[in-house]
Coordinates of C-alpha atoms in Angstrom, one line a residue:
Chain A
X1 CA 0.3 -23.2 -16.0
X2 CA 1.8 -21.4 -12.9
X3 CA -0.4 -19.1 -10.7
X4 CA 1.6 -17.9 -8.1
X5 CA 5.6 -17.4 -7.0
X6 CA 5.6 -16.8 -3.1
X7 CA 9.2 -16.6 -1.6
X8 CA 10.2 -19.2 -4.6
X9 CA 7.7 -22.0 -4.2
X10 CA 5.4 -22.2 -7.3
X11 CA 2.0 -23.0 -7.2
X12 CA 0.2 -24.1 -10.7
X13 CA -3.0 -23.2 -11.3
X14 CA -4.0 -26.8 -10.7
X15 CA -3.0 -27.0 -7.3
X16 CA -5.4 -23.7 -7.2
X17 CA -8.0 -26.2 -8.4
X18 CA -7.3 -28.6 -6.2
X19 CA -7.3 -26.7 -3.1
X20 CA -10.8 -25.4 -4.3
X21 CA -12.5 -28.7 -5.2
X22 CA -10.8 -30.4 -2.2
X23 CA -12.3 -28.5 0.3
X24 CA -15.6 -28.4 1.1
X25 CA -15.5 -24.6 3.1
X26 CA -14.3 -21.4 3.0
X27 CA -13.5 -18.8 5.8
X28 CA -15.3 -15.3 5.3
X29 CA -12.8 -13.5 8.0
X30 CA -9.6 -15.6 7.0
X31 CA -6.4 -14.4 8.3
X32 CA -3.1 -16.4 7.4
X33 CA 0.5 -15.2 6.6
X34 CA 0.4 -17.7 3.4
X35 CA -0.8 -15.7 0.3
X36 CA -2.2 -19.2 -1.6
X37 CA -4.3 -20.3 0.9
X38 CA -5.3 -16.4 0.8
X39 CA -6.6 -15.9 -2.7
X40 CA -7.7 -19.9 -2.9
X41 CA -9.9 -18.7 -0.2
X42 CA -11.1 -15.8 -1.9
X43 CA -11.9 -18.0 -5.5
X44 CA -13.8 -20.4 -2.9
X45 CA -16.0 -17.4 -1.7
X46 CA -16.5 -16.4 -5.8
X47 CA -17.6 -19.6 -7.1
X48 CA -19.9 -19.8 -4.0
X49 CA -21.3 -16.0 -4.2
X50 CA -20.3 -15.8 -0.5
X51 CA -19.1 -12.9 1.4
X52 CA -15.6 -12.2 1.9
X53 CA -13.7 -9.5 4.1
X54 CA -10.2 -9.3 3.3
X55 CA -7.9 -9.1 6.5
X56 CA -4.7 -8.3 7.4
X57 CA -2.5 -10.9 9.1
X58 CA -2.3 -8.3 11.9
X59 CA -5.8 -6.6 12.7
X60 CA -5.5 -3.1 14.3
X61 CA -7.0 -2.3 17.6
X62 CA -9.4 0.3 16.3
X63 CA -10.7 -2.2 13.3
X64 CA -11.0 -5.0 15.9
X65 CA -14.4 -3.4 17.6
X66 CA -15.7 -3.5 14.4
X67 CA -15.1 -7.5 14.1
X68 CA -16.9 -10.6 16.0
X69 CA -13.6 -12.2 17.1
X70 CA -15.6 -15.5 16.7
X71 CA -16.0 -15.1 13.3
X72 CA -12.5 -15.2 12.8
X73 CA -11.0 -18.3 11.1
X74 CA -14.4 -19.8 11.4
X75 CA -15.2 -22.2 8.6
X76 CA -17.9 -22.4 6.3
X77 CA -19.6 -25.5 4.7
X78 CA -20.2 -24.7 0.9
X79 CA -20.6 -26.8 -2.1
X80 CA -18.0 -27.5 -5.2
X81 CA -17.9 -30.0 -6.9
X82 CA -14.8 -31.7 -6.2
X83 CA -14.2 -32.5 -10.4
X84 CA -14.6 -29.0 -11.0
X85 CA -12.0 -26.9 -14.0
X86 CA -10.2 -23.9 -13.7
X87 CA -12.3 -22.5 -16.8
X88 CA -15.8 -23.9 -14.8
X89 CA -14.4 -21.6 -11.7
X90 CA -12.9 -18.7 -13.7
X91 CA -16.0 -18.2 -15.4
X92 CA -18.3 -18.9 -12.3
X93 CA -16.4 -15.9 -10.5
X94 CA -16.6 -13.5 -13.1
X95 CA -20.3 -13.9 -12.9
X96 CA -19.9 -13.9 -8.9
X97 CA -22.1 -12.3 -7.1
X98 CA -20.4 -12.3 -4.0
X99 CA -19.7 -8.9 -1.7
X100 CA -15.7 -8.3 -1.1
X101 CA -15.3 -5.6 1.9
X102 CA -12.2 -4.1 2.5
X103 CA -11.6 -1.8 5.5
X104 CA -9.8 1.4 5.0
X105 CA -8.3 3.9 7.4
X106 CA -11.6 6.2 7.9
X107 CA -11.5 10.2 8.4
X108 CA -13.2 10.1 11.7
X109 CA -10.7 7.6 13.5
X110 CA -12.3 4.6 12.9
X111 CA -11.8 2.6 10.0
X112 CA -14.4 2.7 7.3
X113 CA -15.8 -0.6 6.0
X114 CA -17.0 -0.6 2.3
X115 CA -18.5 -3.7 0.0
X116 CA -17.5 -3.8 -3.4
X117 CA -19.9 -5.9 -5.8
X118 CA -17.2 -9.0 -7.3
X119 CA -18.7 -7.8 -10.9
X120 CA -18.3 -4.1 -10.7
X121 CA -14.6 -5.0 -9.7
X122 CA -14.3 -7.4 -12.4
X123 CA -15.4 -5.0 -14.9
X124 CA -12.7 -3.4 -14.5
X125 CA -10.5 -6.4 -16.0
X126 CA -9.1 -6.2 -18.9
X127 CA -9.2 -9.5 -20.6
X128 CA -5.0 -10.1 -22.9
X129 CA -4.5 -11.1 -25.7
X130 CA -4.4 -14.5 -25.5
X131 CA -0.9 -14.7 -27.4
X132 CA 0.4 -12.5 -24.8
X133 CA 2.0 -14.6 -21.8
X134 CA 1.4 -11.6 -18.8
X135 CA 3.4 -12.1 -15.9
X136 CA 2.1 -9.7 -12.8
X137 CA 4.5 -8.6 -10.1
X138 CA 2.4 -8.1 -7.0
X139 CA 3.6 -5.1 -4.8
X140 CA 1.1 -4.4 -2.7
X141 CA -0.6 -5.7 0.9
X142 CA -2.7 -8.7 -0.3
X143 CA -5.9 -7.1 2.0
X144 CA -5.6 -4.0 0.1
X145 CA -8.0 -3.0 -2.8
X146 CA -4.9 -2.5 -5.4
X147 CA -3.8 -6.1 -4.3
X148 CA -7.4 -7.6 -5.0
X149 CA -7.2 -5.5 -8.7
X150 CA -4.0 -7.4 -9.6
X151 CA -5.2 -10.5 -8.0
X152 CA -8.5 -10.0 -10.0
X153 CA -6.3 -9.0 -13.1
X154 CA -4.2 -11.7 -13.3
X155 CA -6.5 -14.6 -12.3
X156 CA -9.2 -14.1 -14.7
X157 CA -6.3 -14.2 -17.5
X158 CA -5.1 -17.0 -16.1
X159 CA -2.2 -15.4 -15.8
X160 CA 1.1 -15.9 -13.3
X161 CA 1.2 -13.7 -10.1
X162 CA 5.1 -13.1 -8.6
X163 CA 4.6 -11.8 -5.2
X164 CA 7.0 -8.7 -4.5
X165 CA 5.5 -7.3 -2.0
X166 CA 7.7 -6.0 0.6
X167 CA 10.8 -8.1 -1.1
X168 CA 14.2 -6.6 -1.0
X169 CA 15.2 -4.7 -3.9
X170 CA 17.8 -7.3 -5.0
X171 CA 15.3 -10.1 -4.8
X172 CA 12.9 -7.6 -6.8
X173 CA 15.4 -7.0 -9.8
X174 CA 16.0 -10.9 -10.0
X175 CA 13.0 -11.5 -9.8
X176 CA 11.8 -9.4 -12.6
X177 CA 14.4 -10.6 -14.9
X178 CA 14.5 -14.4 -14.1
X179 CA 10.6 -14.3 -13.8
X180 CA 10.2 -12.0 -17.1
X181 CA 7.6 -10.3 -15.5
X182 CA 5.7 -8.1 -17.8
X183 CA 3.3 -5.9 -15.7
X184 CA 3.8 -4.4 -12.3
X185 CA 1.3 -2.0 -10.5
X186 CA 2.8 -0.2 -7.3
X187 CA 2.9 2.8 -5.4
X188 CA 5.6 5.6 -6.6
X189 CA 7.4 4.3 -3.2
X190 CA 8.2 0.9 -4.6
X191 CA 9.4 2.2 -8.1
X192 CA 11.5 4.8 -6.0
X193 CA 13.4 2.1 -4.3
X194 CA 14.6 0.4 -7.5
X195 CA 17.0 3.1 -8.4
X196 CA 19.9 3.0 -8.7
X197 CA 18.9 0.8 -11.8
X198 CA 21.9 -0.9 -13.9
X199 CA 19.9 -3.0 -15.7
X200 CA 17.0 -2.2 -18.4
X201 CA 14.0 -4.2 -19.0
X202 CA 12.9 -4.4 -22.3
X203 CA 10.0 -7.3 -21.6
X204 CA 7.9 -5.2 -19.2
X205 CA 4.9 -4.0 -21.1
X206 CA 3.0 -2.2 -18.5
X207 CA 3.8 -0.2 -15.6
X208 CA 1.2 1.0 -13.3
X209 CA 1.4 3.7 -10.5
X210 CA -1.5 4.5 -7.6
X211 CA -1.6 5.1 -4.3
X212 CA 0.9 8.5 -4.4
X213 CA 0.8 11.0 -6.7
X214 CA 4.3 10.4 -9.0
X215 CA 6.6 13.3 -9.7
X216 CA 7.7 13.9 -13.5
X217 CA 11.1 12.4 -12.8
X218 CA 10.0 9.0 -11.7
X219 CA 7.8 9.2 -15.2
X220 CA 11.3 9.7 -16.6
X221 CA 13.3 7.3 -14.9
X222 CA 10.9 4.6 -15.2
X223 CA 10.2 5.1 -18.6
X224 CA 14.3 4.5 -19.1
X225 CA 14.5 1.4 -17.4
X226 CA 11.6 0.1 -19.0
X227 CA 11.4 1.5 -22.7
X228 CA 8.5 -0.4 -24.0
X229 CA 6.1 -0.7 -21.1
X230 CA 2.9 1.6 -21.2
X231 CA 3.1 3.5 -18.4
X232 CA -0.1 4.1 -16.6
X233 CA -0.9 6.0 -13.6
X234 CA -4.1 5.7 -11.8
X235 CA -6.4 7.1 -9.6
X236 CA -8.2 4.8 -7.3
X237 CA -9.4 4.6 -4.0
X238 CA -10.6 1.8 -1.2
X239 CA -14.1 4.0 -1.8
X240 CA -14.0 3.4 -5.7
X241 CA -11.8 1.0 -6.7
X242 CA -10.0 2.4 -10.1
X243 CA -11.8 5.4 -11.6
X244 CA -9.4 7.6 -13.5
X245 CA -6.4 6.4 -16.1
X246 CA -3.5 8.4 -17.7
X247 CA -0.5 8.2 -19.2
X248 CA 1.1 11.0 -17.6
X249 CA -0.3 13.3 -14.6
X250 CA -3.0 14.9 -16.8
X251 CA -6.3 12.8 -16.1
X252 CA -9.7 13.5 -18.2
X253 CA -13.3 12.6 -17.1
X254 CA -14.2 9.1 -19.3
X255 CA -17.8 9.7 -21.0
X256 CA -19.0 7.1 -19.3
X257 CA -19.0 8.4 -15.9
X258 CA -19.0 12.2 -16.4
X259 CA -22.5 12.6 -15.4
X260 CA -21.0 10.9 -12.1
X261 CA -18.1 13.1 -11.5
X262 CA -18.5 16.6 -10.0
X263 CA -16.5 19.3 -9.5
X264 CA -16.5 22.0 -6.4
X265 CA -14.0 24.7 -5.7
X266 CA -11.4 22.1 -7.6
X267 CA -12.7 19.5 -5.2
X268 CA -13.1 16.0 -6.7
X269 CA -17.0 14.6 -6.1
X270 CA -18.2 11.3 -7.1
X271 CA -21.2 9.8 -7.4
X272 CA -22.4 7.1 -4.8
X273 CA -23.2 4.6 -7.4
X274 CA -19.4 4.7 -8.1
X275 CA -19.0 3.8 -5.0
X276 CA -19.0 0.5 -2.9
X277 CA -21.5 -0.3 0.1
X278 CA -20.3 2.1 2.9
X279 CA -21.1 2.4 6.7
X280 CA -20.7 5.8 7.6
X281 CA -19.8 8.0 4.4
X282 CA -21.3 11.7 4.2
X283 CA -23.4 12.3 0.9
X284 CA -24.0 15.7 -0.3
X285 CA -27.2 15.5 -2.6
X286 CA -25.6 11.6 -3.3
X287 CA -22.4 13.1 -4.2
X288 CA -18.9 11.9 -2.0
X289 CA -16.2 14.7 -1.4
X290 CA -13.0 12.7 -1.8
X291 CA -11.1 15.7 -0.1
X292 CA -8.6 15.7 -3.0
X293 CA -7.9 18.9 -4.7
X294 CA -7.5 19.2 -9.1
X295 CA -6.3 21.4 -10.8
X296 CA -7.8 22.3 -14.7
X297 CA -5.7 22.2 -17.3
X298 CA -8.4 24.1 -20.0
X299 CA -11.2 26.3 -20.6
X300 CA -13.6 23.6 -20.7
X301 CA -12.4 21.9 -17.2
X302 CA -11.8 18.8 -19.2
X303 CA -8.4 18.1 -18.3
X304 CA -6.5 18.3 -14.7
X305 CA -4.1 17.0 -12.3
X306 CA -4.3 16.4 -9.0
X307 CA -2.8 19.1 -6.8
X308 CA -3.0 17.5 -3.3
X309 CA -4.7 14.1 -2.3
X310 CA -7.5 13.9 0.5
X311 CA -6.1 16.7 3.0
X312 CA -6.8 14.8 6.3
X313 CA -5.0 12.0 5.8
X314 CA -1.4 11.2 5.4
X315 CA -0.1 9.3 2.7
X316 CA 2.9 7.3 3.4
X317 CA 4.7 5.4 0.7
X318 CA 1.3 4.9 -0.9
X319 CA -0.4 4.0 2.5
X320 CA -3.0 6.5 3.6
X321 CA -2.9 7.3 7.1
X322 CA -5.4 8.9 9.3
X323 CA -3.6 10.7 12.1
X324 CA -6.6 11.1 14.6
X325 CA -6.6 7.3 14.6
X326 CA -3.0 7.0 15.4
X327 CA -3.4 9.6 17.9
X328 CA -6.2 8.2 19.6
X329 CA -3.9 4.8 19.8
X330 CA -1.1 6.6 21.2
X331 CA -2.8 8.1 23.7
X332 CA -4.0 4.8 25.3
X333 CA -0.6 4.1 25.8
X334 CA 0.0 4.6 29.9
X335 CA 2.1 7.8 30.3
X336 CA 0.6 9.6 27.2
X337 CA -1.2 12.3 28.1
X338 CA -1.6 14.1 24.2
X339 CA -0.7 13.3 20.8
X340 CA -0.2 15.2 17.9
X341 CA 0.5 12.7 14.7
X342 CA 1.6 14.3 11.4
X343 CA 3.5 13.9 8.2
X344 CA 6.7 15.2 7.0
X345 CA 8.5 15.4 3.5
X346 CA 10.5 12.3 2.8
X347 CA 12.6 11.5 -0.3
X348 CA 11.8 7.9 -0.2
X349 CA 8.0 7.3 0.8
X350 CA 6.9 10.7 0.1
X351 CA 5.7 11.1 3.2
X352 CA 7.2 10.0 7.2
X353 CA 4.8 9.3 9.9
X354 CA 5.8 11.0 12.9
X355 CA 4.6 12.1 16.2
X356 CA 4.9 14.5 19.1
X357 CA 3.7 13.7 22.6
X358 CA 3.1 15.0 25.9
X359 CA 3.8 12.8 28.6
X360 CA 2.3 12.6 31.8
X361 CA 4.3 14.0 35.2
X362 CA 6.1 11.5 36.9
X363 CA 6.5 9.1 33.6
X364 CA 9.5 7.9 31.8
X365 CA 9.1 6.6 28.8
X366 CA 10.9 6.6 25.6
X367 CA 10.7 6.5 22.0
X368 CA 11.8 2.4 21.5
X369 CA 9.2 2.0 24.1
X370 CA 6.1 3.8 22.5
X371 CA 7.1 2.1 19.4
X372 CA 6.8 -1.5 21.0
X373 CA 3.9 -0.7 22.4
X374 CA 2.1 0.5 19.2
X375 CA 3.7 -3.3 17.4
X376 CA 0.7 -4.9 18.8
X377 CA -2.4 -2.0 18.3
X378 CA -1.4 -0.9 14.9
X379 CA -0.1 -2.1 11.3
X380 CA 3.2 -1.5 10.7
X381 CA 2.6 1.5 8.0
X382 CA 0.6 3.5 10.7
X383 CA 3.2 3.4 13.3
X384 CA 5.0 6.6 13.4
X385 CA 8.9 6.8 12.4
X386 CA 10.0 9.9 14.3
X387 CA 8.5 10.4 18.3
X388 CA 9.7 13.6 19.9
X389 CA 8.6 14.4 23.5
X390 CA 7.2 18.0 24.1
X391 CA 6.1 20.2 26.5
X392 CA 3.3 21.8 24.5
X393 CA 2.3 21.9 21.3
X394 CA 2.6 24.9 19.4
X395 CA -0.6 25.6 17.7
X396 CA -3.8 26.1 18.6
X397 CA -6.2 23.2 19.8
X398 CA -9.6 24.0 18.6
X399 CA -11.6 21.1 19.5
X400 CA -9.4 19.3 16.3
X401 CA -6.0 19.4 16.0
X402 CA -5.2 22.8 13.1
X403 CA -2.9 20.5 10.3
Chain B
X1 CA 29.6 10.3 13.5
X2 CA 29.8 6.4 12.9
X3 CA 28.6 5.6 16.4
X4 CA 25.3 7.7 16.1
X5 CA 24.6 6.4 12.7
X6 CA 25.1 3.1 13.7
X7 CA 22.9 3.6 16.4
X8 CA 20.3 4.5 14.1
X9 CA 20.4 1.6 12.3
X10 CA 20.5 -0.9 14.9
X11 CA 17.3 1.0 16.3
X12 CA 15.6 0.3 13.7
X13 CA 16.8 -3.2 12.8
X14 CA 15.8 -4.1 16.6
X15 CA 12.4 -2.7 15.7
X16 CA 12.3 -5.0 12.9
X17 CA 13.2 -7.9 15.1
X18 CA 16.7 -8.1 13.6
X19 CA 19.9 -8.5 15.8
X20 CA 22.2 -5.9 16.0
X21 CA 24.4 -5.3 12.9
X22 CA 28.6 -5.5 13.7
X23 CA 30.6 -5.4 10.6
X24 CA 29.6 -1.5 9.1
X25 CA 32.3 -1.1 6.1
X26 CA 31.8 1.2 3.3
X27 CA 30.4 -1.4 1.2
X28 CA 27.9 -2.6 3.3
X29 CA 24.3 -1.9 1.7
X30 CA 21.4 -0.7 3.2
X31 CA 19.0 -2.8 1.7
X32 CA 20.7 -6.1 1.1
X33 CA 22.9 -6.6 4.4
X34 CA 21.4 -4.2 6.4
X35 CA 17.7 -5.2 5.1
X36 CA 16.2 -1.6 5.4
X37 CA 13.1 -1.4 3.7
X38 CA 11.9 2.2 2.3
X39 CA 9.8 2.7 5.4
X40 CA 13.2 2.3 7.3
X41 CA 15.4 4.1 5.1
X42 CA 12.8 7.1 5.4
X43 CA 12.9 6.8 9.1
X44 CA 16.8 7.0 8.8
X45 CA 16.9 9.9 6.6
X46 CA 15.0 11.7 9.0
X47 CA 17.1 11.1 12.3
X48 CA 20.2 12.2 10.5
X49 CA 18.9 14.9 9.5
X50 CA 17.7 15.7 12.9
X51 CA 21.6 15.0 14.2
X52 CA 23.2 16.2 11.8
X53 CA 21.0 18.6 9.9
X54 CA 21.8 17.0 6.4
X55 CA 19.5 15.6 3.9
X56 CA 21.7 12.6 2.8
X57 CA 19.0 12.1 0.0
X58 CA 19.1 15.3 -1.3
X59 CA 21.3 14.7 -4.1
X60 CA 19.8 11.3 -5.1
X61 CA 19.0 8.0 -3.9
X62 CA 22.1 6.1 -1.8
X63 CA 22.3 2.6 -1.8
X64 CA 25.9 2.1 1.2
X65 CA 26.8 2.7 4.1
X66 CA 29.9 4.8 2.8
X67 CA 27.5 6.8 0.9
X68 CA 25.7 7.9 4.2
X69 CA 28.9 8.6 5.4
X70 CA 30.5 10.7 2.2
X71 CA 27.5 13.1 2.1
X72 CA 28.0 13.6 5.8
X73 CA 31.9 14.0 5.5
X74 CA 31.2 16.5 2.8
X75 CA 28.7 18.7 4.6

């Protein structure tokens, strides 16, 4: 029974078992380019009910104040028993009680750490059909929430996890036909950069989209190339994990959680016991403003779409980006004396990162430069495309810069 | 034309940690040969358009180096 397909080698789910019950520790700030030894080390924290933070092989400056260094590929002693199943661990982790926390980009500059509980994130499983042999294509950032969904997903079906994340598209397309993968869930960036399509794929059942909000031609095109998935798009956050569900761009409120979903001026608000453990989120009377904007669809505010996602930061190819951060980077760089970061229409990720600076008098510096400095302060998604150099800038600076 | 564009790509590639690219033809594609990811090919749309003032994605997705070079040609 295979687990995962990384860069063509296979791992079965008993070498997953046998990196569990052959080692006797886990790492609760683990960062390593190989994704096994990633989610093995996540299954070891599970089973155990231990901690977990989920880390980037490449840890920005601004998160790294946030983060003992020491801590940092430090092992932990636990106990498994070394003659221990794969259906003694799967069902030991979906009764885990262990905290997962994920840092996202934060609205003040400085990245936001939240805990999800293991179970609330499990709930969210849905358990197949046990006829129905699901193959997941994973396209996103393995220390990403959507990432641990899949992961989550597909492990506690037991099922086989293709890794596509940043894969060329070539590799992608073989991949989804000589892999018969069945479900994918990606940002509207990925799905963009598979057309030109020649080839339709009729054993994909389910195709999910988050992170951007998809235009009604990718809902077309997609559905083309795949004619008998279900497509899904979904609303979820780093905050929330998956909340809302739809088939098209039209969400509705489940019962469930109505009495935990607000409304303001079209703003969305959601209750904190939707959301994960938090450091330095603002309540209003233990509501959340998510910043993203609906708009309703009937008389009884029922059904909506989203009409623009939270305003401050910049979402690029399904990455949110928080520009104060950036610019707060950029202006440690020597030479740059004020930055102004900001996002501009792009056919392919939606949204380009770009940036206009003011350099000091008496500095050269260019673009190629600034960009190798930023390789080593920020991830890769954050870095800005387009640098311009500028005299002033020409708007207003009112303590924050007007967007 | 061809020099800039090229020069935009190997920017990027070098970025990337890629050597330079040599052997531009029309076929050449942006993804497979020159290994442009869409973070890349947005970064290239975007410099064009800044030189040349044409959105080469404005009609659809491209996948060549000829195409870049077509919608610029036409425009």
């Amino acid at each position: 029974m295979n687990f995962l397909n990384d860069d063509d080698r296979v791992y079965t789910y008993k070498d997953l078992t046998d990196s569990i019950a052959s080692n006797s520790f886990y790492v609760e700030y683990f960062i390593s380019n190989n994704l096994f030894d990633f989610f093995s080390n996540i299954i070891k924290a599970l089973y155990t009910d231990s901690p977990i933070v989920l880390l980037d092989e490449k840890i920005d400056i601004s998160l790294s104040s946030q983060i003992d260094s020491n801590k940092i590929n430090k092992a932990t002693i636990i106990q498994i028993d070394s003659k221990v199943s794969i259906n003694e661990i799967l069902e030991k982790v979906k009764k885990s009680k262990s905290k997962i926390t994920i840092f996202t980009s934060g609205t003040t500059g400085r990245p936001k750490k939240i805990s999800h509980d293991v179970r609330n994130l499990i709930s969210n499983v849905r358990f197949n059909n046990l006829n129905n042999n699901v193959t997941w294509g994973l396209a996103y950032n393995k220390s990403h929430i959507a990432a641990l969904q899949v992961f989550l997903q597909a492990f506690c079906n037991l099922s086989y996890i293709i890794n596509l994340f940043q894969k060329p598209k070539n590799i992608i397309l073989d991949k989804m036909l000589s892999k018969d993968i069945t479900h994918i869930s990606a940002t509207p960036t990925f799905y963009r950069m598979l057309f030109p399509c020649e080839y339709i794929y009729v054993h994909v059942q389910r195709i999910s989209i988050g992170g951007e909000k998809p235009s009604e031609e990718l809902f077309k095109k997609l559905s083309y190339i795949f004619p008998n998935a279900k497509i899904n798009n979904i609303y979820a956050s780093t905050e929330t994990g998956t909340l809302f569900v739809s088939n098209n761009d039209i969400f509705t409120v489940p019962d469930i959680i109505s009495h935990l979903i607000r409304f303001e001026n079209n703003e969305l608000l959601i209750h904190y016991s939707l959301l994960g453990d938090f450091n330095d989120f603002k309540l209003q009377n233990d509501f959340y403003r998510t910043g993203d904007l609906v708009e309703f669809l009937d008389l009884d505010c029922t059904k909506f779409k989203f009409v623009s996602r939270n305003s401050n930061q910049i979402n690029v190819g399904g990455y949110k980006v928080n520009p104060e951060e950036v610019e707060n980077i950029l202006e440690t760089i020597n030479g740059v004396n004020n930055a102004y970061v900001y996002g501009i229409d792009n056919p392919v990720t939606g949204k380009l990162l770009c940036a206009d600076l003011i350099i000091s008098k008496g500095f050269n510096i260019n673009e190629v430069e600034i960009k190798n400095s930023l390789k080593s302060l920020l991830s890769d998604y954050k870095i800005p495309r387009r640098i311009k150099f500028v005299n002033n800038f020409n708007f207003t600076k009112t303590g924050k810069l007007k967007r | 034309m061809n020099t800039k564009i090229n020069e935009f790509i190997n920017q990027i590639r070098i970025f990337k940690g890629l050597p330079e690219y040599q052997n531009f033809r029309i076929e050449t594609s942006l993804r497979e040969d020159l290994e442009l990811e869409s973070f890349d090919l947005a970064e290239l749309t975007v410099k064009i358009e800044d030189e040349f003032g044409v959105d080469i994605y404005e009609t659809g997705l491209i996948s060549t180096y000829g195409e870049i070079l077509n919608k610029l040609n036409k425009n």
